[in-house]
Amino acid sequence: MGSQQVADVSAAVPSAVPSAAVAVEAIALRVTPDGGLAHRAVTGPLDAGRHPDAVARDLLGLPAGGTAHLLHSTSWRHEPGGRVVLTYACCPDPHPALPAAPLPDRVPIARGDGPSSPSPAAPRPAQIAAHAARHLAFLCRTDTDAAAVIASVPGLARALDRWSPAPAGQLPAH
């Protein structure tokens, strides 16, 4: 048996993606009066030279280095036309007076056509927000900084308890 060689694919990967082809989406989550979650999303372009974290903060109006909000990258997706969307979750919503959609407790997971096609064709906004909620539920149990912010928001830990704390790519328990 000879040694295996790993192909160098760096030449096949573009060194820079045009900024118009990449967007940042920030999903703001808030606790509803009935103890559930509501979500709203804001999206903007990733301008050349900017870090996606900074764009997400700007979209939400968050200060850099603040500790009152949790901002976390949760997923990415490819859209028709070639755009890549980098998704962030934020809690609590820094602008709770803005309209938001309730997030049902049970939202089907967005899935692709099969094991070798994992990307869903067109995930619904609630599916993207539900993925973010599951991600934050996981962080609440595994990241002390995230857990501290979540615990500081009345009702948020209990609202996230409704979501399976599954890491990305793992099927939730419900």
CSV table of N, CA and C in Angstrom, one decimal:
chain,number,residue,atom,x,y,z
A,1,MET,N,0.8,-1.2,0.0
A,1,MET,CA,0.0,0.0,0.0
A,1,MET,C,0.9,1.2,0.0
A,2,GLY,N,0.7,2.1,-1.0
A,2,GLY,CA,1.5,3.3,-1.1
A,2,GLY,C,0.8,4.4,-0.2
A,3,SER,N,1.6,5.5,0.0
A,3,SER,CA,1.0,6.6,0.8
A,3,SER,C,0.0,7.3,-0.1
A,4,GLN,N,-1.0,7.8,0.6
A,4,GLN,CA,-2.0,8.6,-0.1
A,4,GLN,C,-1.6,10.0,-0.2
A,5,GLN,N,-1.9,10.6,-1.4
A,5,GLN,CA,-1.7,12.0,-1.6
A,5,GLN,C,-2.9,12.8,-1.5
A,6,VAL,N,-2.8,13.9,-0.9
A,6,VAL,CA,-4.0,14.8,-0.8
A,6,VAL,C,-3.9,15.8,-1.9
A,7,ALA,N,-4.9,16.0,-2.7
A,7,ALA,CA,-4.8,16.9,-3.8
A,7,ALA,C,-4.8,18.3,-3.3
A,8,ASP,N,-4.1,19.2,-3.9
A,8,ASP,CA,-4.1,20.6,-3.6
A,8,ASP,C,-5.2,21.3,-4.3
A,9,VAL,N,-6.2,21.7,-3.6
A,9,VAL,CA,-7.4,22.3,-4.2
A,9,VAL,C,-7.4,23.8,-4.1
A,10,SER,N,-6.3,24.4,-3.5
A,10,SER,CA,-6.3,25.8,-3.2
A,10,SER,C,-6.4,26.6,-4.5
A,11,ALA,N,-5.9,26.1,-5.6
A,11,ALA,CA,-6.0,26.8,-6.9
A,11,ALA,C,-7.4,26.8,-7.4
A,12,ALA,N,-8.2,25.9,-7.0
A,12,ALA,CA,-9.6,25.8,-7.4
A,12,ALA,C,-10.5,26.7,-6.6
A,13,VAL,N,-10.0,27.2,-5.5
A,13,VAL,CA,-10.8,28.0,-4.6
A,13,VAL,C,-10.4,29.5,-4.8
A,14,PRO,N,-11.4,30.3,-5.2
A,14,PRO,CA,-11.1,31.7,-5.5
A,14,PRO,C,-10.6,32.4,-4.2
A,15,SER,N,-9.6,33.3,-4.4
A,15,SER,CA,-9.0,33.9,-3.2
A,15,SER,C,-9.9,35.0,-2.6
A,16,ALA,N,-10.8,35.6,-3.4
A,16,ALA,CA,-11.7,36.6,-2.9
A,16,ALA,C,-13.0,36.5,-3.6
A,17,VAL,N,-14.0,36.5,-2.8
A,17,VAL,CA,-15.4,36.4,-3.4
A,17,VAL,C,-15.9,37.9,-3.5
A,18,PRO,N,-16.4,38.2,-4.7
A,18,PRO,CA,-16.9,39.6,-4.8
A,18,PRO,C,-17.9,40.0,-3.6
A,19,SER,N,-17.8,41.2,-3.1
A,19,SER,CA,-18.5,41.5,-1.9
A,19,SER,C,-20.0,41.5,-2.2
A,20,ALA,N,-20.5,41.8,-3.4
A,20,ALA,CA,-21.9,41.8,-3.7
A,20,ALA,C,-22.4,40.4,-3.6
A,21,ALA,N,-21.6,39.4,-3.7
A,21,ALA,CA,-22.0,38.0,-3.6
A,21,ALA,C,-22.2,37.4,-2.2
A,22,VAL,N,-21.8,38.3,-1.2
A,22,VAL,CA,-21.9,37.8,0.2
A,22,VAL,C,-22.7,38.8,1.0
A,23,ALA,N,-23.7,38.3,1.7
A,23,ALA,CA,-24.5,39.1,2.6
A,23,ALA,C,-24.4,38.6,4.0
A,24,VAL,N,-24.7,39.5,4.9
A,24,VAL,CA,-24.8,39.2,6.4
A,24,VAL,C,-26.2,39.4,6.8
A,25,GLU,N,-26.7,38.4,7.5
A,25,GLU,CA,-28.1,38.4,8.0
A,25,GLU,C,-28.0,38.3,9.5
A,26,ALA,N,-28.7,39.2,10.2
A,26,ALA,CA,-28.7,39.2,11.6
A,26,ALA,C,-30.2,38.9,12.1
A,27,ILE,N,-30.3,37.8,12.8
A,27,ILE,CA,-31.7,37.5,13.3
A,27,ILE,C,-31.7,37.9,14.8
A,28,ALA,N,-32.6,38.8,15.1
A,28,ALA,CA,-32.8,39.3,16.5
A,28,ALA,C,-33.9,38.5,17.1
A,29,LEU,N,-33.6,37.9,18.2
A,29,LEU,CA,-34.6,37.1,19.0
A,29,LEU,C,-35.0,37.8,20.2
A,30,ARG,N,-36.3,37.7,20.5
A,30,ARG,CA,-36.9,38.2,21.8
A,30,ARG,C,-37.9,37.3,22.4
A,31,VAL,N,-38.1,37.4,23.7
A,31,VAL,CA,-39.1,36.6,24.4
A,31,VAL,C,-40.4,37.3,24.2
A,32,THR,N,-41.4,36.5,24.0
A,32,THR,CA,-42.8,37.0,23.8
A,32,THR,C,-43.5,36.9,25.1
A,33,PRO,N,-44.6,37.6,25.3
A,33,PRO,CA,-45.4,37.6,26.5
A,33,PRO,C,-45.8,36.2,27.0
A,34,ASP,N,-46.0,35.3,26.0
A,34,ASP,CA,-46.4,33.9,26.4
A,34,ASP,C,-45.2,33.0,26.7
A,35,GLY,N,-44.0,33.6,26.7
A,35,GLY,CA,-42.8,32.8,27.0
A,35,GLY,C,-42.1,32.2,25.9
A,36,GLY,N,-42.6,32.4,24.7
A,36,GLY,CA,-42.0,31.9,23.5
A,36,GLY,C,-40.9,32.8,22.9
A,37,LEU,N,-40.6,32.6,21.6
A,37,LEU,CA,-39.7,33.5,21.0
A,37,LEU,C,-40.3,34.2,19.8
A,38,ALA,N,-39.8,35.4,19.4
A,38,ALA,CA,-40.2,36.0,18.2
A,38,ALA,C,-38.9,36.4,17.5
A,39,HIS,N,-38.9,36.6,16.2
A,39,HIS,CA,-37.7,36.9,15.5
A,39,HIS,C,-37.9,37.9,14.4
A,40,ARG,N,-36.9,38.6,14.1
A,40,ARG,CA,-36.9,39.5,12.9
A,40,ARG,C,-35.5,39.5,12.3
A,41,ALA,N,-35.4,39.7,11.1
A,41,ALA,CA,-34.1,39.6,10.4
A,41,ALA,C,-33.8,40.9,9.7
A,42,VAL,N,-32.5,41.3,9.7
A,42,VAL,CA,-32.0,42.4,8.9
A,42,VAL,C,-30.8,41.9,8.1
A,43,THR,N,-30.7,42.3,6.9
A,43,THR,CA,-29.7,41.8,6.0
A,43,THR,C,-29.0,43.0,5.3
A,44,GLY,N,-27.7,42.8,5.1
A,44,GLY,CA,-26.9,43.8,4.4
A,44,GLY,C,-25.7,43.2,3.7
A,45,PRO,N,-25.1,43.9,2.8
A,45,PRO,CA,-23.9,43.4,2.1
A,45,PRO,C,-22.7,43.3,2.9
A,46,LEU,N,-21.8,42.4,2.6
A,46,LEU,CA,-20.5,42.3,3.3
A,46,LEU,C,-19.6,43.1,2.4
A,47,ASP,N,-19.3,44.3,2.7
A,47,ASP,CA,-18.5,45.2,1.9
A,47,ASP,C,-17.0,44.7,2.0
A,48,ALA,N,-16.3,45.0,1.0
A,48,ALA,CA,-14.9,44.6,0.9
A,48,ALA,C,-14.1,45.1,2.1
A,49,GLY,N,-13.3,44.3,2.7
A,49,GLY,CA,-12.5,44.7,3.8
A,49,GLY,C,-13.2,44.7,5.2
A,50,ARG,N,-14.5,44.5,5.3
A,50,ARG,CA,-15.2,44.5,6.5
A,50,ARG,C,-15.3,43.0,7.1
A,51,HIS,N,-15.3,42.9,8.4
A,51,HIS,CA,-15.5,41.6,9.0
A,51,HIS,C,-17.0,41.4,9.1
A,52,PRO,N,-17.5,40.2,8.9
A,52,PRO,CA,-18.9,39.9,9.0
A,52,PRO,C,-19.5,40.2,10.4
A,53,ASP,N,-18.7,40.0,11.5
A,53,ASP,CA,-19.1,40.4,12.9
A,53,ASP,C,-19.5,41.8,12.9
A,54,ALA,N,-18.6,42.7,12.4
A,54,ALA,CA,-18.9,44.1,12.4
A,54,ALA,C,-20.1,44.5,11.6
A,55,VAL,N,-20.3,43.9,10.5
A,55,VAL,CA,-21.5,44.1,9.7
A,55,VAL,C,-22.8,43.7,10.5
A,56,ALA,N,-22.7,42.6,11.1
A,56,ALA,CA,-23.9,42.1,11.9
A,56,ALA,C,-24.2,43.1,13.0
A,57,ARG,N,-23.1,43.6,13.7
A,57,ARG,CA,-23.3,44.5,14.8
A,57,ARG,C,-24.0,45.8,14.3
A,58,ASP,N,-23.4,46.3,13.1
A,58,ASP,CA,-24.0,47.5,12.5
A,58,ASP,C,-25.4,47.4,12.1
A,59,LEU,N,-25.8,46.2,11.5
A,59,LEU,CA,-27.2,46.0,11.1
A,59,LEU,C,-28.1,46.1,12.3
A,60,LEU,N,-27.7,45.6,13.4
A,60,LEU,CA,-28.5,45.6,14.6
A,60,LEU,C,-28.4,46.8,15.5
A,61,GLY,N,-27.3,47.6,15.2
A,61,GLY,CA,-27.1,48.8,16.1
A,61,GLY,C,-26.4,48.5,17.4
A,62,LEU,N,-25.6,47.5,17.4
A,62,LEU,CA,-24.9,47.0,18.6
A,62,LEU,C,-23.5,47.7,18.7
A,63,PRO,N,-23.1,48.1,19.9
A,63,PRO,CA,-21.7,48.6,20.0
A,63,PRO,C,-20.7,47.4,19.9
A,64,ALA,N,-19.5,47.7,19.4
A,64,ALA,CA,-18.4,46.7,19.5
A,64,ALA,C,-18.0,46.5,20.9
A,65,GLY,N,-17.8,45.3,21.3
A,65,GLY,CA,-17.3,45.0,22.6
A,65,GLY,C,-18.4,45.1,23.7
A,66,GLY,N,-19.6,45.3,23.4
A,66,GLY,CA,-20.7,45.3,24.4
A,66,GLY,C,-20.9,43.9,25.0
A,67,THR,N,-21.5,43.9,26.2
A,67,THR,CA,-21.7,42.6,26.9
A,67,THR,C,-23.2,42.4,27.2
A,68,ALA,N,-24.1,43.3,26.8
A,68,ALA,CA,-25.5,43.2,27.1
A,68,ALA,C,-26.2,42.3,26.1
A,69,HIS,N,-25.6,42.0,25.0
A,69,HIS,CA,-26.2,41.2,23.9
A,69,HIS,C,-25.3,40.1,23.5
A,70,LEU,N,-25.9,39.0,23.1
A,70,LEU,CA,-25.1,37.8,22.6
A,70,LEU,C,-25.3,37.9,21.1
A,71,LEU,N,-24.2,37.9,20.4
A,71,LEU,CA,-24.2,37.9,18.9
A,71,LEU,C,-23.3,36.7,18.5
A,72,HIS,N,-23.9,35.8,17.8
A,72,HIS,CA,-23.2,34.6,17.4
A,72,HIS,C,-23.5,34.1,16.0
A,73,SER,N,-22.4,33.8,15.3
A,73,SER,CA,-22.6,33.2,13.9
A,73,SER,C,-23.3,31.8,14.0
A,74,THR,N,-24.3,31.6,13.3
A,74,THR,CA,-25.1,30.3,13.4
A,74,THR,C,-25.1,29.5,12.2
A,75,SER,N,-25.0,30.1,11.0
A,75,SER,CA,-25.1,29.3,9.8
A,75,SER,C,-24.7,30.1,8.6
A,76,TRP,N,-24.7,29.4,7.4
A,76,TRP,CA,-24.6,30.1,6.2
A,76,TRP,C,-25.4,29.3,5.2
A,77,ARG,N,-25.7,30.0,4.1
A,77,ARG,CA,-26.5,29.3,3.0
A,77,ARG,C,-26.2,30.0,1.7
A,78,HIS,N,-26.3,29.2,0.6
A,78,HIS,CA,-26.1,29.6,-0.7
A,78,HIS,C,-27.5,29.8,-1.3
A,79,GLU,N,-27.7,31.0,-2.0
A,79,GLU,CA,-29.0,31.3,-2.6
A,79,GLU,C,-28.9,31.3,-4.1
A,80,PRO,N,-30.1,31.1,-4.7
A,80,PRO,CA,-30.1,31.2,-6.2
A,80,PRO,C,-29.4,32.5,-6.7
A,81,GLY,N,-28.7,32.4,-7.7
A,81,GLY,CA,-28.0,33.6,-8.2
A,81,GLY,C,-26.6,33.7,-7.7
A,82,GLY,N,-26.2,32.8,-6.7
A,82,GLY,CA,-24.8,32.8,-6.3
A,82,GLY,C,-24.5,33.5,-5.0
A,83,ARG,N,-25.5,34.2,-4.4
A,83,ARG,CA,-25.2,34.9,-3.1
A,83,ARG,C,-25.0,33.9,-2.0
A,84,VAL,N,-24.1,34.2,-1.1
A,84,VAL,CA,-23.9,33.4,0.1
A,84,VAL,C,-24.3,34.4,1.2
A,85,VAL,N,-25.1,33.8,2.1
A,85,VAL,CA,-25.6,34.6,3.3
A,85,VAL,C,-25.0,34.0,4.6
A,86,LEU,N,-24.3,34.8,5.3
A,86,LEU,CA,-23.8,34.5,6.6
A,86,LEU,C,-24.8,34.9,7.7
A,87,THR,N,-25.3,34.0,8.5
A,87,THR,CA,-26.4,34.3,9.4
A,87,THR,C,-25.8,34.3,10.9
A,88,TYR,N,-26.3,35.4,11.6
A,88,TYR,CA,-25.9,35.6,13.0
A,88,TYR,C,-27.2,35.6,13.8
A,89,ALA,N,-27.2,35.2,15.0
A,89,ALA,CA,-28.3,35.3,15.9
A,89,ALA,C,-27.9,36.3,17.0
A,90,CYS,N,-28.9,37.1,17.4
A,90,CYS,CA,-28.6,38.1,18.5
A,90,CYS,C,-29.8,38.0,19.5
A,91,CYS,N,-29.4,38.0,20.8
A,91,CYS,CA,-30.4,38.1,21.8
A,91,CYS,C,-29.8,38.9,22.9
A,92,PRO,N,-30.6,39.7,23.6
A,92,PRO,CA,-32.0,40.0,23.2
A,92,PRO,C,-32.0,41.0,22.0
A,93,ASP,N,-33.2,41.1,21.4
A,93,ASP,CA,-33.4,42.0,20.3
A,93,ASP,C,-33.1,43.4,20.8
A,94,PRO,N,-32.1,44.1,20.2
A,94,PRO,CA,-31.8,45.5,20.7
A,94,PRO,C,-32.9,46.5,20.4
A,95,HIS,N,-33.8,46.2,19.5
A,95,HIS,CA,-34.9,47.1,19.2
A,95,HIS,C,-36.3,46.3,19.3
A,96,PRO,N,-36.7,46.0,20.6
A,96,PRO,CA,-37.9,45.2,20.7
A,96,PRO,C,-39.2,45.8,20.3
A,97,ALA,N,-39.2,47.1,20.0
A,97,ALA,CA,-40.4,47.8,19.5
A,97,ALA,C,-40.7,47.5,18.0
A,98,LEU,N,-39.6,47.1,17.3
A,98,LEU,CA,-39.8,46.8,15.9
A,98,LEU,C,-40.6,45.5,15.7
A,99,PRO,N,-41.4,45.4,14.6
A,99,PRO,CA,-42.2,44.2,14.3
A,99,PRO,C,-41.3,43.0,14.2
A,100,ALA,N,-41.8,41.9,14.8
A,100,ALA,CA,-41.2,40.6,14.8
A,100,ALA,C,-42.2,39.5,14.6
A,101,ALA,N,-41.8,38.4,14.0
A,101,ALA,CA,-42.8,37.3,13.8
A,101,ALA,C,-42.6,36.3,14.9
A,102,PRO,N,-43.7,35.7,15.4
A,102,PRO,CA,-43.6,34.7,16.4
A,102,PRO,C,-42.9,33.4,15.8
A,103,LEU,N,-42.1,32.8,16.7
A,103,LEU,CA,-41.4,31.5,16.2
A,103,LEU,C,-42.1,30.4,16.8
A,104,PRO,N,-42.8,29.6,16.0
A,104,PRO,CA,-43.5,28.4,16.6
A,104,PRO,C,-42.6,27.5,17.3
A,105,ASP,N,-43.1,26.7,18.3
A,105,ASP,CA,-42.2,25.8,19.0
A,105,ASP,C,-41.7,24.7,18.1
A,106,ARG,N,-42.5,24.3,17.2
A,106,ARG,CA,-42.1,23.2,16.3
A,106,ARG,C,-42.0,23.7,14.9
A,107,VAL,N,-40.7,23.7,14.4
A,107,VAL,CA,-40.5,24.2,13.0
A,107,VAL,C,-39.7,23.1,12.3
A,108,PRO,N,-40.1,22.6,11.2
A,108,PRO,CA,-39.4,21.5,10.5
A,108,PRO,C,-38.0,22.0,10.1
A,109,ILE,N,-37.0,21.1,10.3
A,109,ILE,CA,-35.7,21.4,9.9
A,109,ILE,C,-35.6,21.5,8.4
A,110,ALA,N,-34.9,22.5,8.0
A,110,ALA,CA,-34.6,22.7,6.5
A,110,ALA,C,-33.6,21.7,6.1
A,111,ARG,N,-33.9,20.9,5.1
A,111,ARG,CA,-33.0,19.8,4.7
A,111,ARG,C,-32.9,19.9,3.2
A,112,GLY,N,-31.8,19.3,2.7
A,112,GLY,CA,-31.5,19.1,1.3
A,112,GLY,C,-32.2,17.9,0.8
A,113,ASP,N,-31.9,17.5,-0.5
A,113,ASP,CA,-32.5,16.4,-1.1
A,113,ASP,C,-32.0,15.1,-0.7
A,114,GLY,N,-30.9,15.0,0.0
A,114,GLY,CA,-30.4,13.7,0.4
A,114,GLY,C,-29.0,13.9,1.1
A,115,PRO,N,-28.4,12.7,1.4
A,115,PRO,CA,-27.1,12.8,2.2
A,115,PRO,C,-26.0,13.5,1.4
A,116,SER,N,-26.0,13.5,0.1
A,116,SER,CA,-24.9,14.2,-0.6
A,116,SER,C,-25.4,15.5,-1.1
A,117,SER,N,-26.6,16.0,-0.7
A,117,SER,CA,-27.1,17.3,-1.1
A,117,SER,C,-27.7,17.9,0.2
A,118,PRO,N,-26.9,18.3,1.1
A,118,PRO,CA,-27.4,18.8,2.4
A,118,PRO,C,-28.1,20.1,2.4
A,119,SER,N,-27.8,21.0,1.4
A,119,SER,CA,-28.4,22.3,1.5
A,119,SER,C,-29.8,22.3,1.0
A,120,PRO,N,-30.7,22.9,1.8
A,120,PRO,CA,-32.1,23.0,1.4
A,120,PRO,C,-32.2,24.0,0.2
A,121,ALA,N,-33.2,23.8,-0.7
A,121,ALA,CA,-33.4,24.7,-1.8
A,121,ALA,C,-33.7,26.1,-1.4
A,122,ALA,N,-34.7,26.3,-0.5
A,122,ALA,CA,-35.2,27.6,0.0
A,122,ALA,C,-35.7,27.5,1.4
A,123,PRO,N,-34.8,27.6,2.4
A,123,PRO,CA,-35.3,27.5,3.8
A,123,PRO,C,-36.2,28.7,4.1
A,124,ARG,N,-37.2,28.5,4.8
A,124,ARG,CA,-38.2,29.6,5.2
A,124,ARG,C,-37.5,30.4,6.4
A,125,PRO,N,-37.9,31.6,6.5
A,125,PRO,CA,-37.4,32.4,7.6
A,125,PRO,C,-37.5,31.8,9.0
A,126,ALA,N,-38.6,31.1,9.2
A,126,ALA,CA,-38.8,30.5,10.5
A,126,ALA,C,-37.9,29.3,10.7
A,127,GLN,N,-37.5,28.6,9.6
A,127,GLN,CA,-36.5,27.5,9.8
A,127,GLN,C,-35.1,28.1,10.1
A,128,ILE,N,-34.8,29.2,9.5
A,128,ILE,CA,-33.5,29.8,9.8
A,128,ILE,C,-33.5,30.3,11.2
A,129,ALA,N,-34.5,30.9,11.7
A,129,ALA,CA,-34.6,31.4,13.1
A,129,ALA,C,-34.6,30.2,14.1
A,130,ALA,N,-35.3,29.1,13.7
A,130,ALA,CA,-35.3,28.0,14.6
A,130,ALA,C,-34.0,27.3,14.7
A,131,HIS,N,-33.2,27.3,13.6
A,131,HIS,CA,-31.8,26.8,13.7
A,131,HIS,C,-31.0,27.7,14.6
A,132,ALA,N,-31.2,29.0,14.5
A,132,ALA,CA,-30.5,29.9,15.4
A,132,ALA,C,-30.9,29.7,16.9
A,133,ALA,N,-32.2,29.4,17.2
A,133,ALA,CA,-32.6,29.2,18.5
A,133,ALA,C,-32.0,27.9,19.1
A,134,ARG,N,-32.0,26.8,18.2
A,134,ARG,CA,-31.3,25.6,18.7
A,134,ARG,C,-29.8,25.8,19.0
A,135,HIS,N,-29.2,26.6,18.1
A,135,HIS,CA,-27.8,26.9,18.3
A,135,HIS,C,-27.6,27.7,19.7
A,136,LEU,N,-28.4,28.7,19.9
A,136,LEU,CA,-28.3,29.4,21.2
A,136,LEU,C,-28.6,28.5,22.4
A,137,ALA,N,-29.6,27.6,22.3
A,137,ALA,CA,-29.9,26.6,23.3
A,137,ALA,C,-28.6,25.8,23.6
A,138,PHE,N,-27.9,25.4,22.6
A,138,PHE,CA,-26.7,24.7,22.8
A,138,PHE,C,-25.6,25.5,23.5
A,139,LEU,N,-25.4,26.8,23.1
A,139,LEU,CA,-24.5,27.7,23.7
A,139,LEU,C,-24.8,27.9,25.1
A,140,CYS,N,-26.1,28.0,25.5
A,140,CYS,CA,-26.5,28.2,26.8
A,140,CYS,C,-26.0,27.2,27.8
A,141,ARG,N,-25.8,26.0,27.2
A,141,ARG,CA,-25.4,24.8,28.0
A,141,ARG,C,-23.9,24.6,27.9
A,142,THR,N,-23.2,25.2,27.0
A,142,THR,CA,-21.8,24.9,26.8
A,142,THR,C,-20.8,26.1,26.8
A,143,ASP,N,-21.3,27.3,26.8
A,143,ASP,CA,-20.5,28.5,26.7
A,143,ASP,C,-20.9,29.4,27.9
A,144,THR,N,-20.0,29.6,28.8
A,144,THR,CA,-20.3,30.4,30.0
A,144,THR,C,-20.6,31.9,29.7
A,145,ASP,N,-19.9,32.4,28.8
A,145,ASP,CA,-20.2,33.8,28.4
A,145,ASP,C,-21.6,34.0,27.8
A,146,ALA,N,-21.9,33.0,26.9
A,146,ALA,CA,-23.3,33.1,26.3
A,146,ALA,C,-24.3,32.8,27.3
A,147,ALA,N,-24.1,31.9,28.2
A,147,ALA,CA,-25.1,31.5,29.3
A,147,ALA,C,-25.3,32.7,30.2
A,148,ALA,N,-24.3,33.5,30.4
A,148,ALA,CA,-24.4,34.7,31.3
A,148,ALA,C,-25.3,35.7,30.7
A,149,VAL,N,-25.2,36.0,29.4
A,149,VAL,CA,-26.0,36.9,28.7
A,149,VAL,C,-27.5,36.4,28.7
A,150,ILE,N,-27.6,35.1,28.3
A,150,ILE,CA,-28.9,34.5,28.2
A,150,ILE,C,-29.6,34.6,29.6
A,151,ALA,N,-28.9,34.3,30.7
A,151,ALA,CA,-29.5,34.3,32.0
A,151,ALA,C,-29.9,35.8,32.4
A,152,SER,N,-29.2,36.8,31.8
A,152,SER,CA,-29.5,38.2,32.2
A,152,SER,C,-30.8,38.7,31.6
A,153,VAL,N,-31.4,38.0,30.6
A,153,VAL,CA,-32.6,38.4,29.9
A,153,VAL,C,-33.8,37.6,30.5
A,154,PRO,N,-34.7,38.3,31.1
A,154,PRO,CA,-35.8,37.6,31.8
A,154,PRO,C,-36.6,36.7,30.8
A,155,GLY,N,-36.7,35.5,31.1
A,155,GLY,CA,-37.5,34.5,30.4
A,155,GLY,C,-36.7,33.9,29.2
A,156,LEU,N,-35.5,34.4,28.9
A,156,LEU,CA,-34.9,33.8,27.7
A,156,LEU,C,-34.4,32.4,27.8
A,157,ALA,N,-33.8,32.1,29.0
A,157,ALA,CA,-33.3,30.7,29.2
A,157,ALA,C,-34.5,29.7,29.1
A,158,ARG,N,-35.6,30.1,29.7
A,158,ARG,CA,-36.8,29.2,29.7
A,158,ARG,C,-37.3,29.1,28.3
A,159,ALA,N,-37.3,30.2,27.5
A,159,ALA,CA,-37.8,30.1,26.1
A,159,ALA,C,-36.8,29.2,25.3
A,160,LEU,N,-35.5,29.3,25.5
A,160,LEU,CA,-34.6,28.5,24.8
A,160,LEU,C,-34.7,27.0,25.2
A,161,ASP,N,-35.2,26.7,26.4
A,161,ASP,CA,-35.3,25.4,26.9
A,161,ASP,C,-36.3,24.6,26.0
A,162,ARG,N,-37.2,25.3,25.3
A,162,ARG,CA,-38.1,24.7,24.4
A,162,ARG,C,-37.5,24.1,23.2
A,163,TRP,N,-36.2,24.4,22.9
A,163,TRP,CA,-35.5,24.0,21.7
A,163,TRP,C,-34.4,23.0,22.1
A,164,SER,N,-34.3,22.0,21.3
A,164,SER,CA,-33.3,21.0,21.5
A,164,SER,C,-31.9,21.6,21.3
A,165,PRO,N,-31.0,21.4,22.3
A,165,PRO,CA,-29.7,22.1,22.2
A,165,PRO,C,-28.7,21.3,21.3
A,166,ALA,N,-29.2,21.0,20.1
A,166,ALA,CA,-28.3,20.2,19.1
A,166,ALA,C,-27.3,21.1,18.4
A,167,PRO,N,-26.1,20.7,18.3
A,167,PRO,CA,-25.1,21.5,17.5
A,167,PRO,C,-25.5,21.4,16.1
A,168,ALA,N,-25.0,22.3,15.3
A,168,ALA,CA,-25.2,22.3,13.9
A,168,ALA,C,-25.0,20.9,13.2
A,169,GLY,N,-25.9,20.5,12.4
A,169,GLY,CA,-25.7,19.2,11.7
A,169,GLY,C,-26.2,18.0,12.5
A,170,GLN,N,-26.6,18.2,13.7
A,170,GLN,CA,-27.1,17.1,14.5
A,170,GLN,C,-28.6,17.2,14.6
A,171,LEU,N,-29.4,16.2,14.4
A,171,LEU,CA,-30.8,16.2,14.5
A,171,LEU,C,-31.3,16.5,15.9
A,172,PRO,N,-32.3,17.4,16.1
A,172,PRO,CA,-32.8,17.7,17.4
A,172,PRO,C,-33.6,16.5,18.0
A,173,ALA,N,-33.8,16.5,19.3
A,173,ALA,CA,-34.6,15.4,19.9
A,173,ALA,C,-36.1,15.5,19.6
A,174,HIS,N,-36.5,16.7,19.2
A,174,HIS,CA,-38.0,16.9,18.9
A,174,HIS,C,-38.2,17.6,17.7
